Amino acid sequence: MAVTETSATTVMNNVEAVRATLYEAMKNDDRTIIIGEDVGPRGNVFLITKDFIEEFGESRVIDTPIAEASIVGIAVGMAMEGLRPIAEIQFADFIYPAFNQIVGEAAKTRYRSNGEYTCPLVIRTPYGGGVRGALSHSVSIEALFYHVPGLKIVAPSFPADVKGLLNAAIDDPDPVLFLEHKKTYRLIKGEVPNGHYTIPIGKANVLQEGTRLTVVSYGLYVHWALEAAKQLAGEGLSVEVIDLRSIRPMDKETILASVEKTRKLLIVHEDNKFGGIGAEISAMVAEEALFHLDAPIRRHCAPDVPAMGYALPLEEEYMSSPERMAQAMRDLVAF
Amino acid sequence: MTDVGTRPATLDKRGLSDEQLLAIFRNMLLQRQLDNRGFQLNRQGKVPFALGSEGHEALQAGAAMAFHRGKDILAPYYRDLGLAVGIGLTPFEILLSLFARADDHNGGRQFPNHYSSKAAGLMSFSSILAAHIPHAVGAAYAIKYRGETGRAVLATCGDGTTSEGEWHESMNFAAIHKLPFVMLVENNGWAISTPLSKQMAEPEIWKRAAGYGLPGRRFNGLDPIETYAVVSEAMERARSGAGPSLIEGTCYRFLAHSTDDNDMTYRTREMVEEYRKHDPVPRFEALLIQNGLATKEQVDALRKDVLRETNEATDAAEALPYPVPADLYTNVYEGAWQPWQ
């Protein structure tokens, strides 16, 4: 963590960390523009940018028409022309109309112009379930985008990481998809250093060291994995928990070093199992560390159905829980 | 579709000088020659692909004359050879793009005609229709946001592109924010094989302007002077802070969509021959000669000069190397590319 001016810390939750970081970014650089639906007087549906419009004006806090492709597309043009836009997609589930602008345009701008044009763009969006958000306010979208070179994807879980990584995303000269798990918005609190600091994109965080098993996760499930690991610790089983924080680029070295130590790997994510982030991590570990393994790599992920339902039993069946994670950990330790 | 029609006895130059009129004509000849060269090189097996702009010469040469170099931004599409050379790209740069050489602005990465030049104010774009229109609007927003005056963004597209959602979204946003933006539609009646009648129920695209609260206008894109006048007026309006416009120039597409397209599968030779009767190049040539702006000999000399320039550009570009395999790995992100990224 590169802290430039840290006199103290402030306790805040994830959504407050997003707000504080955006506020500082707006204060520090007038090239920064926030563009999205309802980001103005309403302050976005989670009130993240509330009062921003009074302070920074309508030209910097742009309430857009309901048109996701052009929210991102216009931000791409702003970025190509020297501004530092932060585009917001109100819920990750609404990002699909903007898919081409992210994948086909933003991610390829530097490459297709051989570096003549760049796209320093941040696309922020709340994702994830456990909030009774039903089919269209609960999805995880990371696997749809992590196949794309030229794009960076960040998904922090703790308030201090939210701030450090969002600052890094804003500073980044390339497009960054910044995923905020909406259930962690108010649920997760922590100390956040005051002042400007960044956390490098692409560095995972070993949250807890252990010897019997490595668990790799990100987002809400990191918190549940920690709870599960606590249960196992009570049973005398030491689990190493890694928070990826960045999905692309991904911290290969940290994962490999951990697997070589514990010799067992469990990947836990909220997104569907098939073709998910876990598939890539599994392949990477199989390619690079197969003979360090004492057990098959396992993935504890969502079932392959389109989304979690609105009804509580449907949501609970789709999502994992600390108890289910703990069981998956026990099973793998016992292999 | 309208035509040049009967000329008044005195040529209305719409503010263009004789030199500018001749520069427009030279651009038209150059377009024709470079188009021809692309198709020749393709048939010789020297380039895998080429796109032609034949039929669009007047529209693009006239529009380019309304562009202020060093100030305005152009967000073109892939049938904008005449706009590219009209705003300052050289035939050599065009040939570098055709041959996909390392020295091309995009390093030989893109299809031909997908130009990019930050120096010329030409925004990099992809082949995805309408995806560049929001970029143009975003650039226009940046200009307005920074309080820059005397600058505007000229975006172009074909008629087919106006069916895309991003086209509509961009027009809507540009109108809401009164951006320094001009949407120029080059309506040649075809989206590869799909005729206008299958693309839209209302064939006059400019009429949509009213729906966005914008001024809209249609003009004869076979007439470079009329094109210049309409584009120039819209650009001045944008530069002065009065807001965006939607303008539509009508023209024809004489060639197939590309060297990979056989247009005889969806239209007849007779139809194309009928189009050719409205060829803007000989018509403008005749106009210049009739009005004493050039002699037949001067026109012939101009043709020779354009051919010489094209030949020299061809030889110079062809002699240069391709990108090397290692170039595949650069400019994915800033800095060095890492396999795990």
XYZ file of C-alpha atoms in Angstrom:
676
model
C 0.000 0.000 0.000
C 1.523 3.296 -1.081
C 0.341 5.819 1.459
C 1.379 9.379 0.743
C -0.346 11.243 3.545
C -1.789 9.165 6.341
C -2.269 10.918 9.616
C -5.030 8.663 10.817
C -7.760 6.316 9.770
C -11.512 6.625 9.649
C -13.927 3.760 10.148
C -16.261 3.472 7.229
C -18.201 0.883 5.302
C -17.646 -0.039 1.663
C -20.190 2.361 0.247
C -18.768 5.225 2.292
C -15.318 4.310 0.989
C -16.561 4.525 -2.582
C -18.154 7.891 -1.875
C -15.096 9.300 -0.109
C -12.776 8.171 -2.901
C -14.953 9.598 -5.657
C -15.264 12.846 -3.732
C -11.498 13.202 -3.422
C -11.017 12.339 -7.082
C -13.493 15.046 -8.060
C -11.774 17.528 -5.752
C -8.293 16.737 -7.005
C -8.706 16.713 -10.771
C -11.231 18.675 -12.767
C -10.780 16.294 -15.681
C -12.760 13.802 -13.599
C -16.373 13.450 -14.705
C -19.041 11.195 -13.212
C -21.521 9.957 -15.788
C -24.467 7.617 -15.256
C -28.152 7.247 -14.560
C -29.450 9.045 -11.456
C -26.007 10.123 -10.280
C -27.138 13.781 -9.947
C -29.551 15.090 -7.298
C -30.551 11.551 -6.364
C -26.866 10.751 -5.787
C -27.214 7.332 -7.455
C -29.569 4.680 -6.105
C -27.207 4.009 -3.195
C -26.744 7.753 -2.510
C -23.025 7.446 -3.293
C -22.791 10.760 -5.152
C -25.389 12.591 -3.089
C -24.613 16.328 -2.934
C -21.865 15.997 -5.553
C -23.917 17.856 -8.113
C -24.271 20.885 -5.831
C -20.536 21.027 -5.297
C -19.202 20.032 -8.695
C -22.006 21.097 -11.001
C -24.093 19.490 -13.703
C -21.264 19.444 -16.200
C -19.190 17.136 -13.965
C -21.976 15.007 -12.515
C -23.973 13.981 -15.535
C -27.417 12.440 -15.176
C -27.689 10.520 -18.414
C -30.609 9.135 -20.360
C -31.266 5.448 -19.627
C -28.888 4.193 -22.274
C -25.998 2.084 -21.051
C -24.209 1.638 -24.380
C -23.813 5.376 -24.740
C -22.999 5.961 -21.063
C -19.891 3.881 -21.621
C -19.402 4.934 -25.258
C -19.523 8.635 -24.469
C -17.139 8.068 -21.578
C -14.782 6.293 -23.997
C -14.841 9.361 -26.236
C -14.242 11.646 -23.257
C -11.272 9.514 -22.233
C -9.856 9.493 -25.763
C -10.116 13.287 -25.734
C -8.297 13.811 -22.429
C -10.920 13.677 -19.680
C -10.918 11.088 -16.879
C -14.498 9.837 -16.846
C -15.925 7.545 -14.202
C -18.959 5.872 -15.740
C -21.533 4.212 -13.546
C -23.763 1.334 -14.535
C -26.558 1.392 -11.993
C -26.567 -2.368 -11.471
C -24.132 -4.785 -13.073
C -27.103 -6.624 -14.562
C -27.743 -3.568 -16.759
C -24.279 -3.626 -18.299
C -25.088 -5.923 -21.200
C -26.160 -3.160 -23.615
C -22.714 -1.632 -23.019
C -20.871 -4.896 -23.634
C -19.505 -3.905 -27.019
C -18.385 -0.511 -25.811
C -16.397 -2.150 -23.008
C -15.060 -5.186 -24.831
C -14.939 -4.044 -28.439
C -14.032 -0.408 -27.932
C -12.594 0.609 -24.540
C -10.417 -2.486 -24.157
C -9.101 -2.205 -27.717
C -8.554 1.533 -28.043
C -4.880 1.470 -27.106
C -4.205 -1.702 -29.055
C -5.986 -0.812 -32.254
C -4.352 2.614 -32.473
C -0.951 1.175 -31.539
C -0.845 3.456 -28.519
C -1.856 6.694 -30.277
C -5.149 6.784 -28.417
C -5.745 5.553 -24.886
C -8.834 5.021 -22.797
C -8.298 5.974 -19.135
C -11.813 5.053 -18.082
C -13.321 3.600 -14.908
C -16.637 1.774 -15.125
C -18.108 1.279 -11.653
C -20.983 -1.032 -11.006
C -22.618 -2.776 -8.036
C -22.920 -6.535 -8.485
C -23.741 -9.666 -6.541
C -26.543 -11.195 -4.552
C -27.807 -11.849 -1.097
C -29.922 -8.716 -1.106
C -33.161 -10.196 -2.527
C -32.332 -8.588 -5.837
C -33.863 -11.364 -7.951
C -32.807 -12.165 -11.495
C -31.901 -8.669 -12.612
C -30.296 -7.073 -9.549
C -28.041 -9.896 -8.347
C -25.704 -11.065 -11.027
C -21.969 -11.486 -11.072
C -20.573 -10.341 -14.411
C -16.844 -10.805 -14.006
C -16.506 -13.940 -16.105
C -18.142 -12.214 -19.072
C -15.358 -9.649 -19.097
C -12.209 -11.312 -17.788
C -11.585 -13.024 -21.128
C -10.746 -9.620 -22.591
C -7.127 -8.424 -22.848
C -6.919 -4.661 -22.567
C -9.438 -4.503 -19.741
C -8.678 -4.613 -16.024
C -11.193 -5.931 -13.501
C -11.108 -5.139 -9.808
C -13.436 -6.481 -7.112
C -12.408 -5.369 -3.615
C -14.025 -6.627 -0.434
C -12.807 -4.329 2.339
C -13.249 -0.547 2.697
C -9.506 0.168 2.723
C -9.098 -1.871 -0.455
C -12.078 -0.130 -2.030
C -10.375 3.221 -1.580
C -6.870 2.164 -2.552
C -7.991 0.231 -5.597
C -10.531 2.805 -6.754
C -7.802 5.437 -6.573
C -5.545 3.119 -8.583
C -8.330 2.556 -11.117
C -8.883 6.292 -11.521
C -5.133 6.837 -11.993
C -4.840 3.920 -14.396
C -4.166 4.812 -18.032
C -6.288 1.873 -19.217
C -9.964 0.974 -18.780
C -10.880 -0.599 -15.463
C -14.127 -2.364 -14.633
C -14.611 -1.719 -10.908
C -17.001 -4.169 -9.271
C -18.599 -3.334 -5.931
C -20.432 -6.118 -4.138
C -23.645 -4.465 -3.068
C -24.247 -6.661 -0.033
C -20.902 -5.532 1.358
C -21.804 -1.856 0.859
C -23.185 -1.388 4.377
C -22.372 -4.761 5.895
C -18.597 -4.478 5.843
C -16.905 -1.807 7.943
C -13.237 -1.174 8.513
C -10.517 1.348 9.081
C -9.611 3.360 6.033
C -6.449 5.470 5.919
C -7.092 9.166 5.479
C -5.495 10.932 2.553
C -4.666 9.720 -0.889
C -3.202 6.256 -1.344
C -3.321 3.516 -3.930
C -3.190 -0.255 -3.870
C -1.638 -1.715 -7.017
C -4.114 -3.419 -9.320
C -3.112 -7.057 -9.682
C -1.982 -7.756 -6.131
C -3.892 -10.275 -4.044
C -4.018 -10.112 -0.271
C -3.297 -13.062 1.981
C -5.920 -12.374 4.652
C -5.069 -15.315 6.819
C -2.105 -17.632 6.703
C -2.660 -21.371 6.983
C -1.105 -24.732 6.268
C -3.765 -27.306 5.343
C -5.653 -25.658 2.513
C -5.634 -22.561 0.301
C -8.935 -20.823 -0.329
C -9.016 -18.215 -3.090
C -12.000 -15.907 -3.306
C -13.140 -12.320 -3.878
C -16.089 -10.079 -3.120
C -18.672 -10.978 -0.490
C -17.486 -14.578 -0.362
C -14.102 -13.531 1.019
C -15.882 -12.533 4.215
C -17.769 -15.797 4.367
C -14.599 -17.746 3.621
C -12.963 -16.047 6.612
C -15.906 -17.071 8.788
C -15.668 -20.628 7.504
C -11.924 -20.660 8.111
C -12.599 -19.566 11.684
C -14.896 -22.569 12.136
C -12.172 -24.867 10.845
C -9.595 -23.255 13.084
C -11.821 -24.282 15.999
C -11.501 -27.823 14.699
C -7.715 -27.534 14.551
C -7.531 -27.095 10.782
C -5.437 -24.186 9.543
C -6.711 -22.560 6.323
C -5.009 -19.916 4.200
C -7.461 -17.371 2.785
C -6.536 -15.234 -0.218
C -8.566 -12.243 -1.345
C -7.872 -11.796 -5.049
C -8.986 -8.132 -5.088
C -8.000 -7.909 -8.764
C -9.495 -10.393 -11.187
C -7.463 -9.205 -14.166
C -4.547 -8.867 -13.957
C -4.527 -11.683 -11.426
C -1.835 -12.320 -8.848
C -0.502 -15.634 -10.049
C 2.547 -15.585 -7.795
C 0.569 -15.278 -4.563
C -1.767 -18.116 -5.546
C 1.078 -20.418 -6.590
C 3.172 -19.689 -3.508
C 0.205 -20.528 -1.304
C -0.706 -23.718 -3.146
C 2.886 -24.900 -3.029
C 2.764 -24.451 0.730
C -0.687 -25.939 1.543
C -0.854 -28.408 -1.388
C -4.631 -28.096 -1.642
C -6.720 -25.489 -3.414
C -10.369 -24.519 -3.088
C -11.708 -21.696 -5.226
C -14.868 -20.063 -3.962
C -16.942 -17.620 -5.957
C -20.502 -16.406 -6.219
C -20.548 -16.466 -10.017
C -21.544 -19.598 -11.938
C -19.033 -22.429 -11.876
C -18.891 -23.180 -15.606
C -16.334 -20.945 -17.274
C -15.992 -18.827 -14.166
C -12.888 -17.240 -12.691
C -12.282 -20.506 -10.853
C -11.843 -22.329 -14.140
C -8.955 -20.057 -15.078
C -7.311 -20.347 -11.662
C -7.686 -24.138 -11.800
C -6.107 -24.299 -15.229
C -3.270 -22.024 -14.189
C -2.485 -24.060 -11.068
C -2.772 -27.334 -13.015
C -0.311 -25.980 -15.574
C 2.134 -24.477 -13.125
C 1.916 -26.439 -9.882
C 0.324 -29.820 -10.574
C 2.992 -31.803 -8.750
C 2.668 -29.694 -5.649
C -0.954 -30.773 -5.248
C -2.086 -33.463 -2.839
C -5.705 -33.342 -3.956
C -7.763 -32.332 -6.971
C -8.464 -28.619 -7.244
C -12.050 -27.934 -6.232
C -14.424 -25.132 -7.118
C -17.250 -24.159 -4.793
C -19.362 -21.852 -6.964
C -22.917 -21.091 -8.007
C -24.892 -23.766 -9.824
C -25.315 -23.350 -13.547
C -28.702 -21.703 -13.595
C -29.219 -18.217 -15.073
C -29.556 -16.367 -11.774
C -30.797 -16.523 -8.209
C -34.571 -16.265 -7.826
C -36.423 -13.648 -5.816
C -37.947 -16.127 -3.372
C -35.687 -16.626 -0.364
C -35.238 -20.402 -0.773
C -34.191 -19.853 -4.387
C -31.686 -17.196 -3.417
C -30.299 -19.292 -0.587
C -29.995 -22.339 -2.782
C -28.045 -20.367 -5.359
C -25.685 -18.741 -2.900
C -23.204 -20.388 -0.638
C -22.915 -19.702 3.083
C -20.107 -19.818 5.620
C -21.439 -23.243 6.677
C -21.400 -24.634 3.160
C -17.960 -23.207 2.569
C -16.730 -24.752 5.801
C -18.027 -28.128 4.645
C -16.309 -27.755 1.263
C -13.092 -26.947 3.122
C -13.410 -29.964 5.439
C -14.063 -32.254 2.480
C -10.957 -31.094 0.692
C -8.750 -31.199 3.780
C -9.932 -34.766 4.336
C -9.208 -35.892 0.777
C -32.636 10.893 -55.092
C -31.886 14.430 -56.166
C -29.285 15.302 -58.739
C -27.012 18.217 -59.482
C -29.748 19.568 -61.722
C -29.586 22.599 -63.948
C -26.859 25.010 -63.037
C -27.513 28.705 -62.876
C -25.642 30.745 -65.456
C -23.259 31.992 -62.760
C -21.646 29.375 -60.582
C -22.537 29.880 -56.941
C -19.306 29.018 -55.169
C -20.848 29.320 -51.706
C -17.841 31.192 -50.409
C -15.237 28.813 -51.798
C -12.240 30.268 -53.598
C -11.145 28.972 -56.990
C -8.171 27.324 -55.279
C -10.462 25.548 -52.836
C -12.686 24.347 -55.668
C -9.660 22.943 -57.450
C -8.424 21.376 -54.200
C -11.814 19.691 -53.839
C -11.542 18.385 -57.367
C -8.014 17.128 -56.784
C -9.200 15.324 -53.678
C -11.967 13.685 -55.747
C -9.461 12.529 -58.341
C -7.135 11.288 -55.642
C -9.932 9.327 -54.001
C -10.808 7.703 -57.287
C -7.182 6.846 -57.938
C -6.494 5.506 -54.443
C -9.708 3.470 -54.518
C -8.672 2.042 -57.817
C -5.241 1.259 -56.426
C -6.685 -0.630 -53.499
C -8.768 -2.851 -55.746
C -5.816 -3.340 -58.154
C -3.509 -4.366 -55.339
C -6.136 -6.752 -54.073
C -6.485 -8.393 -57.483
C -2.695 -8.640 -57.705
C -2.739 -10.510 -54.433
C -0.693 -7.829 -52.719
C -3.316 -6.764 -50.199
C -5.947 -9.073 -48.744
C -8.746 -6.543 -48.566
C -9.840 -3.128 -49.761
C -12.862 -0.897 -49.370
C -13.974 1.615 -51.968
C -15.575 5.018 -51.658
C -16.518 5.502 -55.318
C -19.631 7.630 -55.522
C -18.831 9.394 -52.259
C -16.071 11.601 -53.692
C -18.018 14.844 -53.884
C -19.589 14.406 -50.491
C -16.312 13.698 -48.754
C -14.204 16.270 -50.569
C -16.817 18.945 -49.889
C -17.185 17.955 -46.244
C -13.418 17.851 -45.708
C -13.193 21.442 -46.932
C -15.478 22.445 -44.057
C -13.115 20.842 -41.520
C -10.659 23.087 -39.696
C -7.339 21.308 -39.490
C -5.646 21.488 -36.130
C -8.932 22.412 -34.467
C -11.780 20.092 -35.361
C -12.028 16.384 -34.667
C -13.158 13.832 -37.216
C -14.821 10.575 -36.167
C -15.175 8.840 -39.517
C -16.215 5.369 -40.618
C -14.532 2.973 -42.988
C -15.796 4.510 -46.238
C -14.209 7.891 -45.627
C -11.079 7.869 -47.751
C -11.853 11.334 -49.130
C -12.393 12.801 -45.687
C -9.149 11.271 -44.454
C -7.063 12.708 -47.292
C -9.119 15.891 -47.242
C -8.196 16.640 -43.639
C -4.532 15.927 -44.183
C -3.660 12.237 -44.327
C -1.238 11.654 -47.173
C -1.565 9.027 -49.914
C 1.505 7.428 -48.358
C -0.387 7.034 -45.071
C -3.342 5.559 -46.957
C -1.080 3.058 -48.681
C 0.610 2.143 -45.398
C -2.843 1.244 -44.138
C -3.602 -0.818 -47.264
C -0.318 -2.703 -47.061
C -0.596 -3.050 -43.247
C 2.944 -1.836 -42.746
C 4.598 -1.246 -39.381
C 4.755 2.514 -39.900
C 0.985 2.799 -40.269
C -0.558 4.826 -37.442
C -2.162 1.687 -36.046
C 0.893 -0.447 -36.747
C -0.847 -2.618 -39.320
C -3.400 -3.846 -36.827
C -6.596 -2.647 -38.414
C -8.347 -3.305 -41.694
C -7.554 -0.831 -44.487
C -9.539 2.421 -44.351
C -9.704 2.260 -40.537
C -7.456 5.272 -40.236
C -6.286 6.828 -37.019
C -4.186 9.943 -36.600
C -4.054 11.954 -33.453
C -2.006 14.601 -35.276
C -4.724 15.029 -37.905
C -7.518 14.954 -35.307
C -8.871 11.691 -36.694
C -10.180 9.441 -33.929
C -9.332 5.756 -33.952
C -12.405 3.619 -34.669
C -13.419 -0.013 -35.116
C -15.533 -1.758 -37.757
C -18.522 -2.003 -35.432
C -21.200 0.243 -36.850
C -22.206 3.226 -34.710
C -19.760 2.325 -31.933
C -17.742 5.425 -32.845
C -20.683 7.827 -32.651
C -20.777 7.958 -28.825
C -17.003 8.442 -28.891
C -17.483 11.478 -31.115
C -20.146 12.792 -28.742
C -17.842 12.202 -25.762
C -15.085 14.152 -27.510
C -17.575 16.942 -28.223
C -18.506 16.914 -24.555
C -14.820 17.298 -23.627
C -14.513 20.302 -25.957
C -17.555 21.981 -24.461
C -16.601 21.053 -20.904
C -13.176 22.667 -21.279
C -14.811 25.782 -22.636
C -12.955 25.555 -25.908
C -14.478 27.611 -28.669
C -14.029 27.327 -32.389
C -13.809 23.553 -32.295
C -16.328 20.903 -33.287
C -16.546 17.174 -33.885
C -17.645 15.876 -37.262
C -18.907 12.294 -37.128
C -19.851 10.368 -40.225
C -21.624 7.117 -40.954
C -23.535 5.345 -43.669
C -27.302 5.025 -43.848
C -27.238 1.504 -42.376
C -25.543 2.717 -39.204
C -28.529 4.885 -38.350
C -30.418 1.684 -37.438
C -28.117 1.059 -34.495
C -29.203 1.936 -30.956
C -25.958 3.742 -30.207
C -26.627 6.085 -33.104
C -29.927 7.107 -31.534
C -28.473 7.307 -28.029
C -25.691 9.553 -29.255
C -27.992 11.928 -31.098
C -30.177 12.183 -28.029
C -27.280 12.938 -25.679
C -25.666 15.445 -28.058
C -28.969 17.288 -28.343
C -29.618 17.356 -24.580
C -26.198 18.872 -23.925
C -26.100 21.104 -27.049
C -22.693 19.732 -27.938
C -20.388 20.985 -30.690
C -21.212 17.979 -32.807
C -22.268 17.356 -36.385
C -23.694 14.026 -37.496
C -23.126 13.619 -41.201
C -24.894 10.633 -42.748
C -23.568 9.488 -46.104
C -26.662 7.881 -47.555
C -25.710 5.699 -50.506
C -28.763 3.484 -50.228
C -27.032 0.251 -49.284
C -25.872 -1.471 -46.108
C -23.805 -4.184 -47.822
C -26.699 -6.011 -49.522
C -29.565 -4.525 -47.551
C -31.330 -1.733 -49.396
C -32.655 1.334 -47.647
C -36.226 0.038 -47.975
C -35.402 -2.871 -45.655
C -33.416 -0.661 -43.320
C -36.043 1.956 -42.509
C -39.648 2.822 -43.274
C -38.842 6.535 -43.486
C -36.074 6.871 -46.068
C -35.261 10.493 -45.255
C -32.928 10.170 -42.302
C -32.590 13.906 -41.705
C -36.233 14.036 -40.625
C -35.320 12.223 -37.427
C -33.605 15.418 -36.276
C -36.945 16.849 -35.192
C -37.382 13.930 -32.830
C -34.211 14.913 -31.016
C -34.908 18.634 -31.052
C -32.174 19.343 -33.575
C -31.921 21.080 -36.901
C -31.784 18.577 -39.733
C -31.121 18.918 -43.392
C -30.714 16.838 -46.493
C -28.424 17.773 -49.325
C -27.164 16.469 -52.608
C -23.962 14.650 -51.792
C -23.068 14.427 -55.482
C -22.462 18.160 -55.454
C -19.326 19.077 -53.505
C -20.202 22.760 -53.346
C -23.613 22.159 -51.836
C -22.042 19.621 -49.493
C -19.434 22.121 -48.379
C -22.078 24.772 -47.765
C -24.299 22.523 -45.643
C -21.469 20.873 -43.668
C -19.770 24.212 -43.174
C -22.931 25.805 -41.839
C -23.504 22.928 -39.423
C -19.873 22.985 -38.266
C -19.965 26.750 -37.739
C -23.142 26.345 -35.758
C -21.423 23.715 -33.611
C -18.225 25.734 -33.226
C -20.142 28.793 -32.107
C -21.851 26.908 -29.283
C -25.285 26.777 -30.910
C -25.398 22.985 -30.754
C -25.442 19.875 -32.895
C -27.025 19.128 -36.253
C -28.049 16.077 -38.232
C -27.279 16.376 -41.912
C -27.740 13.789 -44.597
C -25.985 13.732 -47.952
C -27.358 11.499 -50.672
C -24.991 9.667 -52.982
C -24.441 6.276 -54.590
C -22.133 3.376 -53.954
C -20.713 2.368 -57.303
C -18.526 -0.479 -56.093
C -19.373 -3.529 -54.055
C -19.196 -3.103 -50.273
C -15.615 -4.366 -50.343
C -13.304 -6.585 -52.333
C -14.917 -9.514 -50.516
C -18.431 -8.630 -51.649
C -20.112 -9.505 -54.939
C -22.796 -6.869 -55.321
C -24.284 -8.684 -58.314
C -25.889 -11.075 -55.825
C -28.264 -8.353 -54.668
C -28.386 -5.681 -57.380
C -28.142 -5.585 -61.147
C -25.479 -4.264 -63.423
C -28.104 -1.994 -64.991
C -28.813 -0.453 -61.606
C -25.136 0.336 -61.082
C -24.844 1.707 -64.626
C -27.775 3.980 -63.881
C -25.936 5.173 -60.758
C -22.817 5.822 -62.807
C -24.704 8.343 -64.931
C -24.592 10.552 -61.826
C -20.864 10.086 -61.267
C -19.783 13.207 -59.363
C -16.228 13.194 -60.734
C -16.891 13.905 -64.430
C -19.818 16.142 -63.487
C -17.655 18.348 -61.296
C -14.920 18.317 -63.909
C -17.401 19.549 -66.504
C -18.629 22.226 -64.127
C -15.110 23.524 -63.527
C -14.326 23.604 -67.234
C -17.669 25.180 -68.185
C -17.095 27.928 -65.652
C -13.546 28.595 -66.698
C -11.955 27.380 -63.487
C -9.843 24.807 -65.278
C -8.996 23.764 -68.802
C -9.147 20.210 -70.114
C -5.344 20.271 -70.232
C -5.124 21.349 -66.599
C -7.480 18.558 -65.607
C -5.403 16.031 -67.528
C -2.272 17.344 -65.825
C -3.986 17.042 -62.456
C -4.933 13.435 -63.212
C -1.341 12.648 -64.117
C -0.100 14.302 -60.966
C -2.511 12.311 -58.829
C -1.448 9.091 -60.544
C 2.217 9.972 -59.999
C 1.574 10.693 -56.329
C -0.339 7.428 -55.922
C 2.411 5.459 -57.662
C 5.103 7.009 -55.516
C 3.098 6.376 -52.367
C 2.495 2.779 -53.443
C 6.179 2.129 -54.102
C 7.267 3.820 -50.898
C 4.748 2.013 -48.702
C 5.227 -1.379 -50.336
C 8.973 -1.168 -49.756
C 8.516 -0.821 -46.020
C 8.410 -3.792 -43.673
C 5.474 -5.423 -41.985
C 5.267 -5.221 -38.211
C 7.435 -7.895 -36.604
C 5.789 -10.736 -34.662
C 6.858 -9.158 -31.360
C 4.642 -6.164 -32.181
C 1.628 -8.363 -31.493
C 2.365 -8.020 -27.786
C 2.665 -4.259 -27.408
C 0.071 -1.694 -26.416
C -2.340 -4.111 -24.801
C -1.935 -2.069 -21.639
C 0.444 0.728 -20.862
C 3.894 -0.745 -20.359
C 4.962 -4.313 -20.905
C 2.392 -6.993 -21.569
C 2.353 -9.823 -19.072
C 1.057 -13.253 -20.037
C -1.118 -13.527 -16.930
C -2.765 -10.165 -17.538
